[in-house]
Amino acid sequence: MLMPESISHSAQSPAAAATVFAAELTCLMCSRTFGTAIDTRWPPTESVLIRLEGSSAFKRVPLQQLRCPDCGGNTAPTEVTTRTLRRERPVDWQDERPHRGRPPKWLVAQRLAARLNSGLSDDVA
């Protein structure tokens, strides 16, 4: 499941990795699964991010307004999972080129031989 950016950019979690809880919500009256609730703590206290079934958008809903859209019944979480969101800086591959190291011995010997050969040809001419 793709998590929205607003979860990881909250004032509650300034660390490099944040733990969020994702819960599948079902209706207590009709037993239909109608969405996924996401919050940084479980159980949530005031409001929760929710993604309704069949939708890709998340919206913040107060807990008092969490009702089944079909029958209007109260809701309950059926499965709560813990997920870790990591914040990583974007990598600029133009700046992150491989570091150059010492050349291999065979290449040093080849360059030295080429330098000596070019020095001898300059003296002969």
JSON list of C-alpha atoms in Angstrom, two decimals:
[
{"chain": "A", "resi": 1, "resn": "MET", "atom": "CA", "xyz": [0.00, 0.00, 0.00]},
{"chain": "A", "resi": 2, "resn": "LEU", "atom": "CA", "xyz": [1.32, 3.43, -0.90]},
{"chain": "A", "resi": 3, "resn": "MET", "atom": "CA", "xyz": [1.47, 5.73, 2.13]},
{"chain": "A", "resi": 4, "resn": "PRO", "atom": "CA", "xyz": [0.84, 9.46, 1.65]},
{"chain": "A", "resi": 5, "resn": "GLU", "atom": "CA", "xyz": [3.61, 11.99, 2.30]},
{"chain": "A", "resi": 6, "resn": "SER", "atom": "CA", "xyz": [1.56, 13.78, 4.98]},
{"chain": "A", "resi": 7, "resn": "ILE", "atom": "CA", "xyz": [2.08, 10.85, 7.34]},
{"chain": "A", "resi": 8, "resn": "SER", "atom": "CA", "xyz": [5.85, 11.09, 7.38]},
{"chain": "A", "resi": 9, "resn": "HIS", "atom": "CA", "xyz": [5.96, 14.90, 7.58]},
{"chain": "A", "resi": 10, "resn": "SER", "atom": "CA", "xyz": [4.21, 15.33, 10.90]},
{"chain": "A", "resi": 11, "resn": "ALA", "atom": "CA", "xyz": [5.54, 17.20, 13.91]},
{"chain": "A", "resi": 12, "resn": "GLN", "atom": "CA", "xyz": [5.13, 14.07, 16.03]},
{"chain": "A", "resi": 13, "resn": "SER", "atom": "CA", "xyz": [7.84, 12.08, 14.24]},
{"chain": "A", "resi": 14, "resn": "PRO", "atom": "CA", "xyz": [10.97, 14.10, 13.46]},
{"chain": "A", "resi": 15, "resn": "ALA", "atom": "CA", "xyz": [13.17, 10.97, 13.33]},
{"chain": "A", "resi": 16, "resn": "ALA", "atom": "CA", "xyz": [14.56, 9.36, 10.17]},
{"chain": "A", "resi": 17, "resn": "ALA", "atom": "CA", "xyz": [12.12, 6.45, 10.52]},
{"chain": "A", "resi": 18, "resn": "ALA", "atom": "CA", "xyz": [8.53, 6.71, 11.70]},
{"chain": "A", "resi": 19, "resn": "THR", "atom": "CA", "xyz": [6.22, 3.92, 12.79]},
{"chain": "A", "resi": 20, "resn": "VAL", "atom": "CA", "xyz": [2.63, 4.07, 11.57]},
{"chain": "A", "resi": 21, "resn": "PHE", "atom": "CA", "xyz": [-0.30, 1.80, 12.24]},
{"chain": "A", "resi": 22, "resn": "ALA", "atom": "CA", "xyz": [-2.58, 0.66, 9.42]},
{"chain": "A", "resi": 23, "resn": "ALA", "atom": "CA", "xyz": [-5.93, -0.85, 10.38]},
{"chain": "A", "resi": 24, "resn": "GLU", "atom": "CA", "xyz": [-8.59, -2.41, 8.20]},
{"chain": "A", "resi": 25, "resn": "LEU", "atom": "CA", "xyz": [-11.97, -0.99, 9.27]},
{"chain": "A", "resi": 26, "resn": "THR", "atom": "CA", "xyz": [-15.19, -2.98, 9.15]},
{"chain": "A", "resi": 27, "resn": "CYS", "atom": "CA", "xyz": [-18.76, -2.18, 10.08]},
{"chain": "A", "resi": 28, "resn": "LEU", "atom": "CA", "xyz": [-20.10, -3.78, 13.25]},
{"chain": "A", "resi": 29, "resn": "MET", "atom": "CA", "xyz": [-23.63, -4.01, 11.86]},
{"chain": "A", "resi": 30, "resn": "CYS", "atom": "CA", "xyz": [-23.17, -5.25, 8.28]},
{"chain": "A", "resi": 31, "resn": "SER", "atom": "CA", "xyz": [-19.60, -6.70, 8.52]},
{"chain": "A", "resi": 32, "resn": "ARG", "atom": "CA", "xyz": [-18.42, -4.91, 5.40]},
{"chain": "A", "resi": 33, "resn": "THR", "atom": "CA", "xyz": [-14.81, -3.83, 5.10]},
{"chain": "A", "resi": 34, "resn": "PHE", "atom": "CA", "xyz": [-14.96, -0.24, 3.98]},
{"chain": "A", "resi": 35, "resn": "GLY", "atom": "CA", "xyz": [-11.49, 1.26, 4.36]},
{"chain": "A", "resi": 36, "resn": "THR", "atom": "CA", "xyz": [-8.02, 1.49, 5.84]},
{"chain": "A", "resi": 37, "resn": "ALA", "atom": "CA", "xyz": [-7.19, 3.84, 8.71]},
{"chain": "A", "resi": 38, "resn": "ILE", "atom": "CA", "xyz": [-3.62, 5.09, 9.24]},
{"chain": "A", "resi": 39, "resn": "ASP", "atom": "CA", "xyz": [-2.23, 6.94, 12.23]},
{"chain": "A", "resi": 40, "resn": "THR", "atom": "CA", "xyz": [1.09, 7.40, 14.05]},
{"chain": "A", "resi": 41, "resn": "ARG", "atom": "CA", "xyz": [-0.30, 5.91, 17.29]},
{"chain": "A", "resi": 42, "resn": "TRP", "atom": "CA", "xyz": [-2.77, 3.20, 18.12]},
{"chain": "A", "resi": 43, "resn": "PRO", "atom": "CA", "xyz": [-5.48, 3.64, 19.21]},
{"chain": "A", "resi": 44, "resn": "PRO", "atom": "CA", "xyz": [-5.89, 7.05, 17.59]},
{"chain": "A", "resi": 45, "resn": "THR", "atom": "CA", "xyz": [-7.11, 9.87, 19.80]},
{"chain": "A", "resi": 46, "resn": "GLU", "atom": "CA", "xyz": [-8.76, 12.58, 17.67]},
{"chain": "A", "resi": 47, "resn": "SER", "atom": "CA", "xyz": [-8.71, 11.94, 13.94]},
{"chain": "A", "resi": 48, "resn": "VAL", "atom": "CA", "xyz": [-7.33, 9.40, 11.52]},
{"chain": "A", "resi": 49, "resn": "LEU", "atom": "CA", "xyz": [-6.28, 9.26, 7.87]},
{"chain": "A", "resi": 50, "resn": "ILE", "atom": "CA", "xyz": [-8.64, 6.98, 6.01]},
{"chain": "A", "resi": 51, "resn": "ARG", "atom": "CA", "xyz": [-8.69, 5.52, 2.53]},
{"chain": "A", "resi": 52, "resn": "LEU", "atom": "CA", "xyz": [-12.09, 4.22, 1.53]},
{"chain": "A", "resi": 53, "resn": "GLU", "atom": "CA", "xyz": [-12.42, 0.94, -0.37]},
{"chain": "A", "resi": 54, "resn": "GLY", "atom": "CA", "xyz": [-12.05, 1.53, -4.10]},
{"chain": "A", "resi": 55, "resn": "SER", "atom": "CA", "xyz": [-10.42, 4.93, -3.66]},
{"chain": "A", "resi": 56, "resn": "SER", "atom": "CA", "xyz": [-6.77, 5.93, -3.86]},
{"chain": "A", "resi": 57, "resn": "ALA", "atom": "CA", "xyz": [-7.06, 9.21, -1.93]},
{"chain": "A", "resi": 58, "resn": "PHE", "atom": "CA", "xyz": [-6.59, 9.57, 1.81]},
{"chain": "A", "resi": 59, "resn": "LYS", "atom": "CA", "xyz": [-8.60, 12.05, 3.87]},
{"chain": "A", "resi": 60, "resn": "ARG", "atom": "CA", "xyz": [-8.48, 13.00, 7.54]},
{"chain": "A", "resi": 61, "resn": "VAL", "atom": "CA", "xyz": [-11.69, 12.16, 9.40]},
{"chain": "A", "resi": 62, "resn": "PRO", "atom": "CA", "xyz": [-12.55, 12.77, 13.08]},
{"chain": "A", "resi": 63, "resn": "LEU", "atom": "CA", "xyz": [-13.17, 9.52, 14.97]},
{"chain": "A", "resi": 64, "resn": "GLN", "atom": "CA", "xyz": [-16.75, 10.53, 15.81]},
{"chain": "A", "resi": 65, "resn": "GLN", "atom": "CA", "xyz": [-17.57, 10.62, 12.08]},
{"chain": "A", "resi": 66, "resn": "LEU", "atom": "CA", "xyz": [-16.25, 7.14, 11.25]},
{"chain": "A", "resi": 67, "resn": "ARG", "atom": "CA", "xyz": [-19.43, 5.39, 10.18]},
{"chain": "A", "resi": 68, "resn": "CYS", "atom": "CA", "xyz": [-20.20, 2.76, 7.57]},
{"chain": "A", "resi": 69, "resn": "PRO", "atom": "CA", "xyz": [-21.14, 4.49, 4.30]},
{"chain": "A", "resi": 70, "resn": "ASP", "atom": "CA", "xyz": [-23.68, 1.74, 3.48]},
{"chain": "A", "resi": 71, "resn": "CYS", "atom": "CA", "xyz": [-25.69, 1.23, 6.68]},
{"chain": "A", "resi": 72, "resn": "GLY", "atom": "CA", "xyz": [-24.41, 3.99, 8.99]},
{"chain": "A", "resi": 73, "resn": "GLY", "atom": "CA", "xyz": [-23.23, 1.50, 11.63]},
{"chain": "A", "resi": 74, "resn": "ASN", "atom": "CA", "xyz": [-20.27, 1.96, 13.95]},
{"chain": "A", "resi": 75, "resn": "THR", "atom": "CA", "xyz": [-16.85, 0.75, 12.87]},
{"chain": "A", "resi": 76, "resn": "ALA", "atom": "CA", "xyz": [-14.10, -1.35, 14.40]},
{"chain": "A", "resi": 77, "resn": "PRO", "atom": "CA", "xyz": [-10.59, -2.32, 13.30]},
{"chain": "A", "resi": 78, "resn": "THR", "atom": "CA", "xyz": [-10.21, -5.96, 12.29]},
{"chain": "A", "resi": 79, "resn": "GLU", "atom": "CA", "xyz": [-6.51, -6.16, 11.50]},
{"chain": "A", "resi": 80, "resn": "VAL", "atom": "CA", "xyz": [-3.89, -3.69, 12.73]},
{"chain": "A", "resi": 81, "resn": "THR", "atom": "CA", "xyz": [-0.42, -3.82, 11.21]},
{"chain": "A", "resi": 82, "resn": "THR", "atom": "CA", "xyz": [2.68, -1.82, 12.05]},
{"chain": "A", "resi": 83, "resn": "ARG", "atom": "CA", "xyz": [4.70, -0.27, 9.24]},
{"chain": "A", "resi": 84, "resn": "THR", "atom": "CA", "xyz": [7.93, 1.68, 9.28]},
{"chain": "A", "resi": 85, "resn": "LEU", "atom": "CA", "xyz": [8.27, 4.70, 7.01]},
{"chain": "A", "resi": 86, "resn": "ARG", "atom": "CA", "xyz": [11.81, 5.77, 6.26]},
{"chain": "A", "resi": 87, "resn": "ARG", "atom": "CA", "xyz": [12.76, 9.28, 5.25]},
{"chain": "A", "resi": 88, "resn": "GLU", "atom": "CA", "xyz": [15.74, 9.30, 2.94]},
{"chain": "A", "resi": 89, "resn": "ARG", "atom": "CA", "xyz": [17.23, 12.22, 1.15]},
{"chain": "A", "resi": 90, "resn": "PRO", "atom": "CA", "xyz": [16.94, 12.12, -2.63]},
{"chain": "A", "resi": 91, "resn": "VAL", "atom": "CA", "xyz": [20.09, 10.89, -4.35]},
{"chain": "A", "resi": 92, "resn": "ASP", "atom": "CA", "xyz": [21.60, 13.12, -7.00]},
{"chain": "A", "resi": 93, "resn": "TRP", "atom": "CA", "xyz": [23.50, 10.65, -9.16]},
{"chain": "A", "resi": 94, "resn": "GLN", "atom": "CA", "xyz": [25.43, 13.44, -10.86]},
{"chain": "A", "resi": 95, "resn": "ASP", "atom": "CA", "xyz": [27.12, 14.27, -7.55]},
{"chain": "A", "resi": 96, "resn": "GLU", "atom": "CA", "xyz": [27.30, 10.67, -6.28]},
{"chain": "A", "resi": 97, "resn": "ARG", "atom": "CA", "xyz": [29.79, 9.34, -8.81]},
{"chain": "A", "resi": 98, "resn": "PRO", "atom": "CA", "xyz": [32.13, 6.50, -7.85]},
{"chain": "A", "resi": 99, "resn": "HIS", "atom": "CA", "xyz": [35.30, 7.64, -6.12]},
{"chain": "A", "resi": 100, "resn": "ARG", "atom": "CA", "xyz": [38.48, 7.14, -8.08]},
{"chain": "A", "resi": 101, "resn": "GLY", "atom": "CA", "xyz": [41.12, 5.07, -6.39]},
{"chain": "A", "resi": 102, "resn": "ARG", "atom": "CA", "xyz": [44.61, 3.84, -7.07]},
{"chain": "A", "resi": 103, "resn": "PRO", "atom": "CA", "xyz": [45.00, 2.34, -10.55]},
{"chain": "A", "resi": 104, "resn": "PRO", "atom": "CA", "xyz": [45.87, -1.35, -10.84]},
{"chain": "A", "resi": 105, "resn": "LYS", "atom": "CA", "xyz": [49.54, -2.36, -10.95]},
{"chain": "A", "resi": 106, "resn": "TRP", "atom": "CA", "xyz": [49.36, -3.55, -14.55]},
{"chain": "A", "resi": 107, "resn": "LEU", "atom": "CA", "xyz": [48.10, -0.13, -15.64]},
{"chain": "A", "resi": 108, "resn": "VAL", "atom": "CA", "xyz": [50.86, 1.68, -13.72]},
{"chain": "A", "resi": 109, "resn": "ALA", "atom": "CA", "xyz": [53.47, -0.55, -15.39]},
{"chain": "A", "resi": 110, "resn": "GLN", "atom": "CA", "xyz": [51.92, 0.03, -18.81]},
{"chain": "A", "resi": 111, "resn": "ARG", "atom": "CA", "xyz": [51.92, 3.83, -18.34]},
{"chain": "A", "resi": 112, "resn": "LEU", "atom": "CA", "xyz": [55.53, 3.75, -17.10]},
{"chain": "A", "resi": 113, "resn": "ALA", "atom": "CA", "xyz": [56.61, 1.70, -20.11]},
{"chain": "A", "resi": 114, "resn": "ALA", "atom": "CA", "xyz": [54.81, 4.08, -22.45]},
{"chain": "A", "resi": 115, "resn": "ARG", "atom": "CA", "xyz": [56.47, 7.06, -20.77]},
{"chain": "A", "resi": 116, "resn": "LEU", "atom": "CA", "xyz": [59.93, 5.46, -21.07]},
{"chain": "A", "resi": 117, "resn": "ASN", "atom": "CA", "xyz": [59.34, 4.57, -24.72]},
{"chain": "A", "resi": 118, "resn": "SER", "atom": "CA", "xyz": [58.22, 8.09, -25.56]},
{"chain": "A", "resi": 119, "resn": "GLY", "atom": "CA", "xyz": [61.28, 9.50, -23.74]},
{"chain": "A", "resi": 120, "resn": "LEU", "atom": "CA", "xyz": [63.65, 7.31, -25.79]},
{"chain": "A", "resi": 121, "resn": "SER", "atom": "CA", "xyz": [62.00, 8.23, -29.09]},
{"chain": "A", "resi": 122, "resn": "ASP", "atom": "CA", "xyz": [62.37, 11.96, -28.25]},
{"chain": "A", "resi": 123, "resn": "ASP", "atom": "CA", "xyz": [66.14, 11.51, -27.64]},
{"chain": "A", "resi": 124, "resn": "VAL", "atom": "CA", "xyz": [66.67, 9.62, -30.94]},
{"chain": "A", "resi": 125, "resn": "ALA", "atom": "CA", "xyz": [64.92, 12.21, -33.10]}
]
